[in-house]
Coordinates of C-alpha atoms and ligand atoms in Angstrom, one line a residue:
Chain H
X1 CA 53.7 -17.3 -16.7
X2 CA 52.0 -19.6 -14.7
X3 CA 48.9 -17.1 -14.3
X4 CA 48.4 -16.3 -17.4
X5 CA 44.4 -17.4 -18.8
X6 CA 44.6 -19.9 -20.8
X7 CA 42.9 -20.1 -24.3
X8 CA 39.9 -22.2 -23.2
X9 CA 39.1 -19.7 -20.8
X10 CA 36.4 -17.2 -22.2
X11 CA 36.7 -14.1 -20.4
X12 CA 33.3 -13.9 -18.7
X13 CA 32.0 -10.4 -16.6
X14 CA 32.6 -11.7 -12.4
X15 CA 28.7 -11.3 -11.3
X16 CA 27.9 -11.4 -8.1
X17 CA 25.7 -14.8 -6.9
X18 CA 22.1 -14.7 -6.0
X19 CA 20.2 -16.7 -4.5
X20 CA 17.3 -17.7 -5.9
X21 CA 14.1 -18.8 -4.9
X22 CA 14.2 -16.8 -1.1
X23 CA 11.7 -14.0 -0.1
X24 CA 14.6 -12.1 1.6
X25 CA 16.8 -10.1 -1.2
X26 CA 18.5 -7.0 -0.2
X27 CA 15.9 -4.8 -1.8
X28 CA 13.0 -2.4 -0.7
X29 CA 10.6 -5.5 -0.8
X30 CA 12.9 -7.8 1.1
X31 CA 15.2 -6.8 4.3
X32 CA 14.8 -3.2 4.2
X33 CA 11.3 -3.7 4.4
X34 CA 12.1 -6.2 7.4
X35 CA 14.7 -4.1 9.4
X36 CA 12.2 -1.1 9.6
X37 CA 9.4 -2.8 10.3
X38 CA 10.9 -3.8 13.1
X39 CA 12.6 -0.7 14.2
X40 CA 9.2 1.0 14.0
X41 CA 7.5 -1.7 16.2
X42 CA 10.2 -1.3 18.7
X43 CA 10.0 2.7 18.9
X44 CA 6.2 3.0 18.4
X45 CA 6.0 0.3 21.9
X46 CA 8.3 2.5 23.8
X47 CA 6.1 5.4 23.4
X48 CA 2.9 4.1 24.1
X49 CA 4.8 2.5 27.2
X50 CA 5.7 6.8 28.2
X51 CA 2.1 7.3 26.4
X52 CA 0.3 5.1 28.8
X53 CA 1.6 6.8 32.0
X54 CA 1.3 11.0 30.6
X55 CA -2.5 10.0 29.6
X56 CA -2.9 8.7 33.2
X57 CA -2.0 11.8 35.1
X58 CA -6.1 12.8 34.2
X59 CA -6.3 10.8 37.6
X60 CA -3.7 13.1 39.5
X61 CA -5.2 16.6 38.6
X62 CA -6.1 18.9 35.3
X63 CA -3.4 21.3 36.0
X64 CA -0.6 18.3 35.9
X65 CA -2.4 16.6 33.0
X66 CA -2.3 20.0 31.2
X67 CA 1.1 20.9 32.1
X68 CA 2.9 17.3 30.7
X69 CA 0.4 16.8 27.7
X70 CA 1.4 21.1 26.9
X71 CA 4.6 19.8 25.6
X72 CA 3.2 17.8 23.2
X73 CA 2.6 21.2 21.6
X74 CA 6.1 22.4 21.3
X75 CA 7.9 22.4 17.9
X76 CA 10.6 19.9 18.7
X77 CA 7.9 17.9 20.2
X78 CA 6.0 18.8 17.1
X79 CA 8.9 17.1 14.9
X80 CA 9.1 14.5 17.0
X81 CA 5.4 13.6 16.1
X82 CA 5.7 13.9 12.9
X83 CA 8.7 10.9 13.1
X84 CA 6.1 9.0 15.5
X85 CA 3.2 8.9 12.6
X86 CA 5.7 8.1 10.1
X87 CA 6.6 5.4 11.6
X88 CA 3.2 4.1 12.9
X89 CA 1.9 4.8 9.4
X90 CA 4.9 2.9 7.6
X91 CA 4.5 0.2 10.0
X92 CA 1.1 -0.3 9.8
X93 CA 0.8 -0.5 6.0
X94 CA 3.9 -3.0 5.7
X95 CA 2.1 -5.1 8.2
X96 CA -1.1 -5.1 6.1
X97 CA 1.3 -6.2 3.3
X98 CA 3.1 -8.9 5.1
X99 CA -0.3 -10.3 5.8
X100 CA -1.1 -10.0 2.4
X101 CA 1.5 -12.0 0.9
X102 CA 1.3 -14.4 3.6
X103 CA -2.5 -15.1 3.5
X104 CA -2.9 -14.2 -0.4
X105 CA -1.3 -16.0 -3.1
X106 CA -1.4 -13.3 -5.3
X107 CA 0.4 -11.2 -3.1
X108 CA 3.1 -13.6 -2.8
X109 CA 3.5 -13.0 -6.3
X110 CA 3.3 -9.5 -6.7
X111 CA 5.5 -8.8 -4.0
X112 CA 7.2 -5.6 -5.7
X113 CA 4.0 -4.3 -6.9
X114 CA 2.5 -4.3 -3.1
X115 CA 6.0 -2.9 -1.8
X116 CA 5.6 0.0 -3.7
X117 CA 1.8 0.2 -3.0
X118 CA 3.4 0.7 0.8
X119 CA 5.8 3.4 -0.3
X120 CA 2.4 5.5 -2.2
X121 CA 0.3 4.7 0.9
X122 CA 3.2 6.1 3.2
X123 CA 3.5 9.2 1.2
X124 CA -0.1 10.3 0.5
X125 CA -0.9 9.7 4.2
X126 CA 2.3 12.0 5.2
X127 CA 1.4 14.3 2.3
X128 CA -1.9 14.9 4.7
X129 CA -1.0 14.9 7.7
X130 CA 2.1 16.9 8.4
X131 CA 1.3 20.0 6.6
X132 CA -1.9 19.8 9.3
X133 CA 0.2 19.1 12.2
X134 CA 2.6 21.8 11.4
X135 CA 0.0 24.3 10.8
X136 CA -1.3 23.2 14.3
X137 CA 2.1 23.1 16.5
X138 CA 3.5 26.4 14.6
X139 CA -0.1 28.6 14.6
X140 CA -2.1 26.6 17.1
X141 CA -5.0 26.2 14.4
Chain K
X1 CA 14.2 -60.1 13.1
X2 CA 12.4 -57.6 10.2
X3 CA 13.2 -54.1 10.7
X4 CA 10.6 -51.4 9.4
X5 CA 12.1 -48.6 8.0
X6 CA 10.3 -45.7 7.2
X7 CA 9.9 -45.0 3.4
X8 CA 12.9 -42.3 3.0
X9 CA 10.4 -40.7 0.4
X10 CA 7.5 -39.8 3.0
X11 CA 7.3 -35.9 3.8
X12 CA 8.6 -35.0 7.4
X13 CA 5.8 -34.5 9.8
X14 CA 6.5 -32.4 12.5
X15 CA 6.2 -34.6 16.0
X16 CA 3.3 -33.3 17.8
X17 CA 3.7 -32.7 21.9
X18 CA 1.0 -30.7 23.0
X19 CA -2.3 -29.8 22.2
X20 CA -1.9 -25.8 21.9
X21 CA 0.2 -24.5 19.5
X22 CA 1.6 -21.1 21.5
X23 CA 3.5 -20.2 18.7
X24 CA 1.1 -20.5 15.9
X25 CA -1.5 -18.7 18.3
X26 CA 0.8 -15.6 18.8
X27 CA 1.5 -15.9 14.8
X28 CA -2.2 -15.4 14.1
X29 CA -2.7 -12.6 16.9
X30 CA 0.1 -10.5 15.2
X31 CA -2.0 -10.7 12.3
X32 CA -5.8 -10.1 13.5
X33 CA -4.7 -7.6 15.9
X34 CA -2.6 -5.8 13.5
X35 CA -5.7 -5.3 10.9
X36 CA -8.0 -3.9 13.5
X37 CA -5.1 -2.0 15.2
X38 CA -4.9 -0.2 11.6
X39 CA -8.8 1.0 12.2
X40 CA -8.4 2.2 16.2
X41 CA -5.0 3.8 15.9
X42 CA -5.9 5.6 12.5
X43 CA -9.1 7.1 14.5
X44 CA -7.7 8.0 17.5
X45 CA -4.6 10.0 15.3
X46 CA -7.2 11.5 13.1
X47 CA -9.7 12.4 15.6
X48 CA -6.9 14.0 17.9
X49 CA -4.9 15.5 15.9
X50 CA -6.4 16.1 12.5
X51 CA -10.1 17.6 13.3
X52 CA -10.6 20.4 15.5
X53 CA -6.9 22.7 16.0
X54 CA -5.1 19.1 15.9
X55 CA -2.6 19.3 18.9
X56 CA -3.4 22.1 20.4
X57 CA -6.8 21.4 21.3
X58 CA -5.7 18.4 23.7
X59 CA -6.0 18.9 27.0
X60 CA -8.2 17.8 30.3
X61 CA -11.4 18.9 28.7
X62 CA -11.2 17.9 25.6
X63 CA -10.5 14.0 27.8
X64 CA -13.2 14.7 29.7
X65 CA -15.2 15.4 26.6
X66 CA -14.2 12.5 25.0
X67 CA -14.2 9.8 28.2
X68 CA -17.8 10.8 29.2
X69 CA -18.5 8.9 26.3
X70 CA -18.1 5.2 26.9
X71 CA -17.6 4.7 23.0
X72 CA -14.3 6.5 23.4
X73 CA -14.0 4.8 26.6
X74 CA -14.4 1.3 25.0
X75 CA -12.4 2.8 21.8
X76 CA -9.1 3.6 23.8
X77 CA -9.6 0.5 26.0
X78 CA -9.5 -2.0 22.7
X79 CA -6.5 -0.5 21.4
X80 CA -4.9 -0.3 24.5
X81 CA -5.3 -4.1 25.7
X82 CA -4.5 -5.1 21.6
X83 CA -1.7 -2.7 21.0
X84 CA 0.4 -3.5 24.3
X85 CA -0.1 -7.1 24.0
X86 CA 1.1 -7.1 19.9
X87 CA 4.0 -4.6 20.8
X88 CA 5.4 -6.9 24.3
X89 CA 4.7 -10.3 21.8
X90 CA 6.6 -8.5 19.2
X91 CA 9.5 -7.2 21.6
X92 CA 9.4 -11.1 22.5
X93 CA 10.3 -12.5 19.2
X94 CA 13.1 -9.5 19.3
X95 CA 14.3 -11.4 22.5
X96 CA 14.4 -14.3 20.9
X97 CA 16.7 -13.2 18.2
X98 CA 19.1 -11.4 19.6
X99 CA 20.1 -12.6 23.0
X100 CA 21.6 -15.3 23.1
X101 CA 22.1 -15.7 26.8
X102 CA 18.8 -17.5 28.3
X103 CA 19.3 -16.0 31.8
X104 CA 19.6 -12.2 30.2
X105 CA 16.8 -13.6 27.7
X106 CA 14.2 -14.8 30.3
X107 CA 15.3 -12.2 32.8
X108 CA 13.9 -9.4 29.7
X109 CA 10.8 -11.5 28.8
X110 CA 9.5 -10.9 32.5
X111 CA 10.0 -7.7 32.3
X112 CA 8.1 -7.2 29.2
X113 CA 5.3 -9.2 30.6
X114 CA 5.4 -7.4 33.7
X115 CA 5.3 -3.7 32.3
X116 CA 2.8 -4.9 29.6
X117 CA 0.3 -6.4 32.1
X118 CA 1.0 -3.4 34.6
X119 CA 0.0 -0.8 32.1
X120 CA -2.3 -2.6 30.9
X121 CA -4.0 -2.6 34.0
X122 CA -3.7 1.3 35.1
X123 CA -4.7 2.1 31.5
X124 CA -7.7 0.3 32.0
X125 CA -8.7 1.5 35.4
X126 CA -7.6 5.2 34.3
X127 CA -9.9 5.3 31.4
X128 CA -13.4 3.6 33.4
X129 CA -12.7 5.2 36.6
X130 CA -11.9 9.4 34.8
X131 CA -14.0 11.8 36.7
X132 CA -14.0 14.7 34.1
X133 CA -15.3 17.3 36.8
X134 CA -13.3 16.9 39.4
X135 CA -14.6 18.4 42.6
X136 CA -12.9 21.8 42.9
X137 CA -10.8 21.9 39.9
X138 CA -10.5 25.3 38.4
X139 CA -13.9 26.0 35.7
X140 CA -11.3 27.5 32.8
X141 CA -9.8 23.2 32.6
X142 CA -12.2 21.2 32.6
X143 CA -14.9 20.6 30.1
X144 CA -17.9 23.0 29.4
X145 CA -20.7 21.4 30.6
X146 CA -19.4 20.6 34.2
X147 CA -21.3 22.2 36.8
X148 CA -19.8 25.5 38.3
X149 CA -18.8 25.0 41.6
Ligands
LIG201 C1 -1.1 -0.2 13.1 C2 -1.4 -1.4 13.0 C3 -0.3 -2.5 13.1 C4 -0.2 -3.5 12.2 C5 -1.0 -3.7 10.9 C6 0.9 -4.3 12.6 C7 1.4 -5.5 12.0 C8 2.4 -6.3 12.4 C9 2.7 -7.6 11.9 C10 1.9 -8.3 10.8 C11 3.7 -8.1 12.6 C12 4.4 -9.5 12.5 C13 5.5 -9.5 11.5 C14 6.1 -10.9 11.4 O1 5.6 -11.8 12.0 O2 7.0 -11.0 10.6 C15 4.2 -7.0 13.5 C16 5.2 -7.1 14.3 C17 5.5 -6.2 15.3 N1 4.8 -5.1 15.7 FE1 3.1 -4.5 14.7 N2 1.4 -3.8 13.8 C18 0.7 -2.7 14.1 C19 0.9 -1.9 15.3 C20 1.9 -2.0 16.2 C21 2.0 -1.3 17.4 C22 1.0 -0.2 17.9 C23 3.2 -1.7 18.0 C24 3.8 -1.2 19.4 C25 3.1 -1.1 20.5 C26 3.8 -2.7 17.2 C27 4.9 -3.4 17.5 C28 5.4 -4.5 16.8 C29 6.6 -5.2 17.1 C30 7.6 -4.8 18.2 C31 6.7 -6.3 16.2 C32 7.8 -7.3 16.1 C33 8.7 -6.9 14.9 C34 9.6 -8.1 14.5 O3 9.5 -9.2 14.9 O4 10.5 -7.8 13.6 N3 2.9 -2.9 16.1 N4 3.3 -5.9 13.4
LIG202 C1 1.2 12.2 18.9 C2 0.3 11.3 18.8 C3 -0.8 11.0 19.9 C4 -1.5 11.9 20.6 C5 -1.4 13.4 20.6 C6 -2.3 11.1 21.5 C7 -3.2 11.7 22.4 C8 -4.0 10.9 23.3 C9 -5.0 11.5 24.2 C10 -5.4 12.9 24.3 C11 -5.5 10.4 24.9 C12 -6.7 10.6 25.9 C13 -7.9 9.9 25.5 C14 -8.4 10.1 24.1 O1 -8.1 11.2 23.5 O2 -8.9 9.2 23.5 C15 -4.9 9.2 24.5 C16 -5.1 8.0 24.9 C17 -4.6 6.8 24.4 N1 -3.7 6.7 23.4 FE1 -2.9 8.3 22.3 N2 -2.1 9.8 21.2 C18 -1.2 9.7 20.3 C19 -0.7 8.5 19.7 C20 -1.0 7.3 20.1 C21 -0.5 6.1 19.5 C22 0.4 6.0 18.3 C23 -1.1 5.0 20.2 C24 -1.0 3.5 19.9 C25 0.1 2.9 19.8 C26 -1.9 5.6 21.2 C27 -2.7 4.9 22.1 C28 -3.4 5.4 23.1 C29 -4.1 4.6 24.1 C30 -4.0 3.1 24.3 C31 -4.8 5.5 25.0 C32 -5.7 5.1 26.2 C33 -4.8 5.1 27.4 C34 -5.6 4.8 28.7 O3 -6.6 4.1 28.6 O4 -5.1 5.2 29.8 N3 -1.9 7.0 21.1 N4 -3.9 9.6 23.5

């Protein structure tokens, strides 16, 4: 009895509170964006820390550059490149957004518009390059 | 005895300590280095592995191809200075947020510094100091125009 609505009560849909007036909303343009941009950093500097050392065996001997930089050839290793220019290319074209929108008021205001600019970037690039790479690491053209 | 007090209306100005902003600095360098990083990354993917048979052209010749040229030289030198100072700034920041332990914290920041300035510094001598015709490597792997031996 004593839960029952009363009568003054309009029975109104529960909605879920947003906050307004913050960059960060849980959409493609707010902390997705965020969380891979900086899970892309992170894996792109670990490579080039590995990427550093493979390119300086040139100073050890041809036959040992040659025989670390062959498996950079192999399929899985092929795959795995495809993920590393995915990630430098995403990475890359949400960091010419960021500074977009934080140098450029109209990109502070078309941040949904530039988001998806990212995401058409992103693909087009991929759409060229891993058909290439594939062609190269399967048929060694 | 008056006291002043400060009009509770006046905007909050940050107090000032030192001359250099370090944090501002590293803000901007994210930025600038980021746009030209776009440019010398972009090249140096395309050049290796979209022209020519892509991946399966690299090897010691095509290097020593590349690194008798000092505009590669330069080229790889840029982004290799730019790119390993943006990523180990960025890794900082990372630091920064999620450890909340200052020992652990500071005991990682050295360590970025350290492996950042270290590769930084074999990179460098590695691409100005390349010999690409070694004396008595094997013809077939190095590059075409080095002198049979
Ligand atoms: C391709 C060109 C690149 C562009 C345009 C770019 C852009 C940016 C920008 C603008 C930021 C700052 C984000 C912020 O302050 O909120 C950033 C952060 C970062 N970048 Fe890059 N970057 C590039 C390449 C790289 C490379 C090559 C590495 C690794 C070696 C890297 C690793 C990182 C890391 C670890 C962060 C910190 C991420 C975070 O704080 O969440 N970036 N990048
Ligand atoms: C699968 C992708 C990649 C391949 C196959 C590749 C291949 C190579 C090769 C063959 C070299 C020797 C010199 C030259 O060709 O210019 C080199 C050097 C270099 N690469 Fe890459 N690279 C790749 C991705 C990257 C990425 C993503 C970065 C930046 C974050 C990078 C940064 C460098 C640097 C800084 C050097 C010079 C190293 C030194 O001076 O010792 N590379 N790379």
């Amino acid at each position: 009895m004593s839960s029952q609505p009363t009568e003054t009560q309009a029975p109104t849909r529960r909605r879920k509170p947003r906050p307004a007036g913050t960059l960060y909303r849980g959409d493609i343009t707010g902390l997705w964006s965020w969380v891979l941009h900086r899970i892309t950093g992170v894996a792109i500097f670990f490579f080039l820390l590995v990427h550093i050392l493979d390119t300086a065996l040139v100073r050890i001997s041809p036959a040992a550059y040659d025989a670390v930089i062959g498996t950079y050839k192999t399929p899985i290793m092929g795959l795995g490149e495809v993920a590393l220019v995915g990630a430098i290319a995403y990475h890359a074209f949400n960091g010419l957004r960021i500074i977009l929108v934080d140098f450029w008021q109209w990109g502070t205001t078309h941040q949904r518009l530039l988001s998806w600019i990212v995401i058409a970037l992103w693909v087009i690039t991929m759409a060229g390059f891993v058909p290439r790479h594939l062609i190269s690491v399967f048929t060694g053209q | 005895m008056s006291v002043t007090i400060e009009n509770p209306r006046s905007p909050y100005t940050r107090p000032r300590v030192g001359g250099l902003n370090i944090e501002k600095w590293g803000w901007i360098y994210m930025r600038v280095s980021g746009v030209v990083l776009v440019v010398l990354i972009f090249g140096h993917l395309f050049v290796n592995l979209m022209l020519g048979t892509g991946v399966h052209q690299i090897d010691f010749a095509f290097v020593g191809g590349k690194w008798s040229d000092p505009f590669w030289q330069w080229w790889d030198t840029i982004m290799l200075w730019l790119a390993m100072i943006h990523g180990a700034n960025g890794m900082r920041t990372i630091v920064n947020d999620y450890v909340r332990k200052v020992q652990v914290a500071r005991v990682l920041k050295v360590a970025l510094f350290a492996s950042a300035a270290i590769l930084i510094i074999l990179g460098t001598l590695v691409a100005f100091t390349f010999d690409p015709c070694p004396a008595g490597a094997p013809a077939d792997l190095v590059a075409s125009f080095c002198p049979v031996s």
